[in-house]
Amino acid sequence: MRTEGGPRPAASPDPLAGRRILVAITGSIAAVKMPLVVSALAKRGAQVRCVLTASAASLVSPVALASLSRHQCYLDADQWCHQAPRPLHVELAEWAELVLVAPLSATSLGRWVHGLADTLLASTLLATEAPVVAAAAMNTSMWQAPPVQGNWQALQGFGRVLALGPAAGLLACDRQGDGRMAEPEQLLLALESLALWGWQRDWQGLTLLVSAGPTREALDPARFLSNGSTGLMGVLLAQAARLRGASVQLVHGPLQVHPGLLEGLLCTPVQTAAQMQAALSAAQGQVDAIAMAAAVADHRRVEPLARKLSKQELGELWVEGWEQVPDLLAGLVASRPPGQAILGFAAHSGDGLAAAREKLSRKGCDWLFANPIDQPDAGFGSPTNQGWLLGPGGQDIQLQPASKLAIAHQLLTALRPPGPLPGHRVLPRAEANP
Ligand code: CTP
């Protein structure tokens, strides 16, 4: 927390800054998106090395990747060199802290799963012990072919692999269907999640309902009452749960986040608090947990006006004709089925801890995350957050400034049903660049 008049706390580090990340690119047309991913990683302070199959090198320029990663880009011809004391695939495999295989083609998937080490990329994947994000991309029929599906299933059993299946959409072969590589924002998110949390799927088999973003309450056909919530915290909470294995439903007001961040979530967009309440009530019976991150409007017009008001009329509007929006969170708590865990949020300015404690007991949820919106590294739209997580039995847990994804993981650990995590491993903090 910032102390009055004292020094500003150091901005929380980017979980990818300083990480050694190997980007492995195979022969699918989605390879053309990878220079942007490599550029984004380099800008975030990661050390990046790229390795390409021969097919990938015919689709995307190794020269561009070398330039964007600020390092030589590796091809099959580099694997064996009489001047190198150790095989390149072993050097790269041991150097990497995190590996991103994207796009992952049917051929490279098959090589990997069946242990064939006949390219530099395939040998490196087999030799590395680092956690891997793998994003498949191919033609729909290839993806649906039984041998590919069998290989994909086998990959799920690899443990330290976070496998991102292809999304549906228009493919380069002009077909509409499953096969698109996960969006670049998803690849970066998955890497960040792997660095922060590891690959454990402790939410596997569980369902989470998340609300995010503001609501909009109409005044007249042209104007509405809303707030500055972007929805980023709720969206990242939803994605972190998905990457930990949960099925996630997101009910959201108008968001200001990259659309790529919504991939993989079952989304119900709404505008008003009444629509949000209806969507949440409809979903409540099917979920194990709820996280109410939405910034619901506090007041609304009893009757929104059917015609646009003049300036004069608008000035008179504030006096009467208003009602309080019902408390959605308290309503969900009142109607929850046994065993359903509920997390509320409380955005505050100034010292909000005492008010948050009162809010937790008033609303009756299990957990309440109280976060400031008047600190430099927290609040609406900020990539970072901090605050207090208040829980059952008077637990007050201070969450230090960190990326919103890191905060999301901490909240999910509190909210998930209790139980040990077998073999859970989180990467140590990145060391200084050698
Ligand atoms: N919330 C809700 N329905 C509302 C208002 C808030 O479900 N009409 C939820 C929010 O999604 C959040 C929690 O209640 O999870 C706390 O929201 P906050 O705005 O801090 O609390 P309010 O109840 O609006 O209290 P106040 O503004 O008076 O502090």
mmCIF file of C-alpha atoms and ligand atoms in Angstrom, residues 292-294 296-298 325-329 344-347 359 362-363, ligand 1:
data_model
loop_
_atom_site.group_PDB
_atom_site.id
_atom_site.type_symbol
_atom_site.label_atom_id
_atom_site.label_comp_id
_atom_site.label_asym_id
_atom_site.label_seq_id
_atom_site.Cartn_x
_atom_site.Cartn_y
_atom_site.Cartn_z
ATOM 1 C CA MET A 292 -19.165 -10.992 -8.787
ATOM 2 C CA ALA A 293 -16.589 -8.613 -10.273
ATOM 3 C CA ALA A 294 -19.110 -6.433 -12.119
ATOM 4 C CA VAL A 296 -23.230 -2.695 -11.063
ATOM 5 C CA ALA A 297 -24.857 0.742 -11.258
ATOM 6 C CA ASP A 298 -26.315 1.907 -7.948
ATOM 7 C CA VAL A 325 -30.731 -0.978 -8.180
ATOM 8 C CA PRO A 326 -31.319 -4.171 -6.132
ATOM 9 C CA ASP A 327 -28.183 -5.789 -4.732
ATOM 10 C CA LEU A 328 -27.463 -8.620 -7.192
ATOM 11 C CA LEU A 329 -24.757 -10.170 -5.026
ATOM 12 C CA GLY A 344 -17.702 -10.357 -4.036
ATOM 13 C CA PHE A 345 -15.630 -7.302 -4.915
ATOM 14 C CA ALA A 346 -15.522 -3.862 -3.315
ATOM 15 C CA ALA A 347 -13.816 -1.008 -5.128
ATOM 16 C CA LYS A 359 -19.869 -5.110 3.371
ATOM 17 C CA ARG A 362 -23.917 -7.357 5.051
ATOM 18 C CA LYS A 363 -23.813 -9.194 1.721
HETATM 19 N N1 CTP B 1 -23.156 -5.372 -6.308
HETATM 20 C C1 CTP B 1 -24.293 -5.997 -6.744
HETATM 21 N N2 CTP B 1 -25.416 -5.282 -7.007
HETATM 22 C C2 CTP B 1 -25.424 -3.952 -6.848
HETATM 23 C C3 CTP B 1 -24.265 -3.288 -6.391
HETATM 24 C C4 CTP B 1 -23.151 -4.034 -6.129
HETATM 25 O O1 CTP B 1 -24.285 -7.218 -6.895
HETATM 26 N N3 CTP B 1 -26.528 -3.277 -7.122
HETATM 27 C C5 CTP B 1 -21.973 -6.196 -6.006
HETATM 28 C C6 CTP B 1 -20.727 -5.871 -6.815
HETATM 29 O O2 CTP B 1 -20.671 -6.649 -7.994
HETATM 30 C C7 CTP B 1 -19.621 -6.243 -5.850
HETATM 31 C C8 CTP B 1 -20.220 -5.971 -4.491
HETATM 32 O O3 CTP B 1 -21.629 -5.971 -4.667
HETATM 33 O O4 CTP B 1 -19.297 -7.601 -5.922
HETATM 34 C C9 CTP B 1 -19.820 -4.673 -3.856
HETATM 35 O O5 CTP B 1 -20.094 -3.605 -4.724
HETATM 36 P P1 CTP B 1 -19.913 -2.104 -4.225
HETATM 37 O O6 CTP B 1 -20.234 -1.180 -5.358
HETATM 38 O O7 CTP B 1 -18.604 -1.951 -3.538
HETATM 39 O O8 CTP B 1 -21.009 -2.054 -3.086
HETATM 40 P P2 CTP B 1 -22.397 -1.395 -2.967
HETATM 41 O O9 CTP B 1 -23.334 -2.454 -2.534
HETATM 42 O O10 CTP B 1 -22.770 -0.657 -4.210
HETATM 43 O O11 CTP B 1 -22.167 -0.429 -1.746
HETATM 44 P P3 CTP B 1 -21.710 1.117 -1.662
HETATM 45 O O12 CTP B 1 -21.615 1.647 -3.073
HETATM 46 O O13 CTP B 1 -22.774 1.739 -0.876
HETATM 47 O O14 CTP B 1 -20.384 1.085 -0.970
#
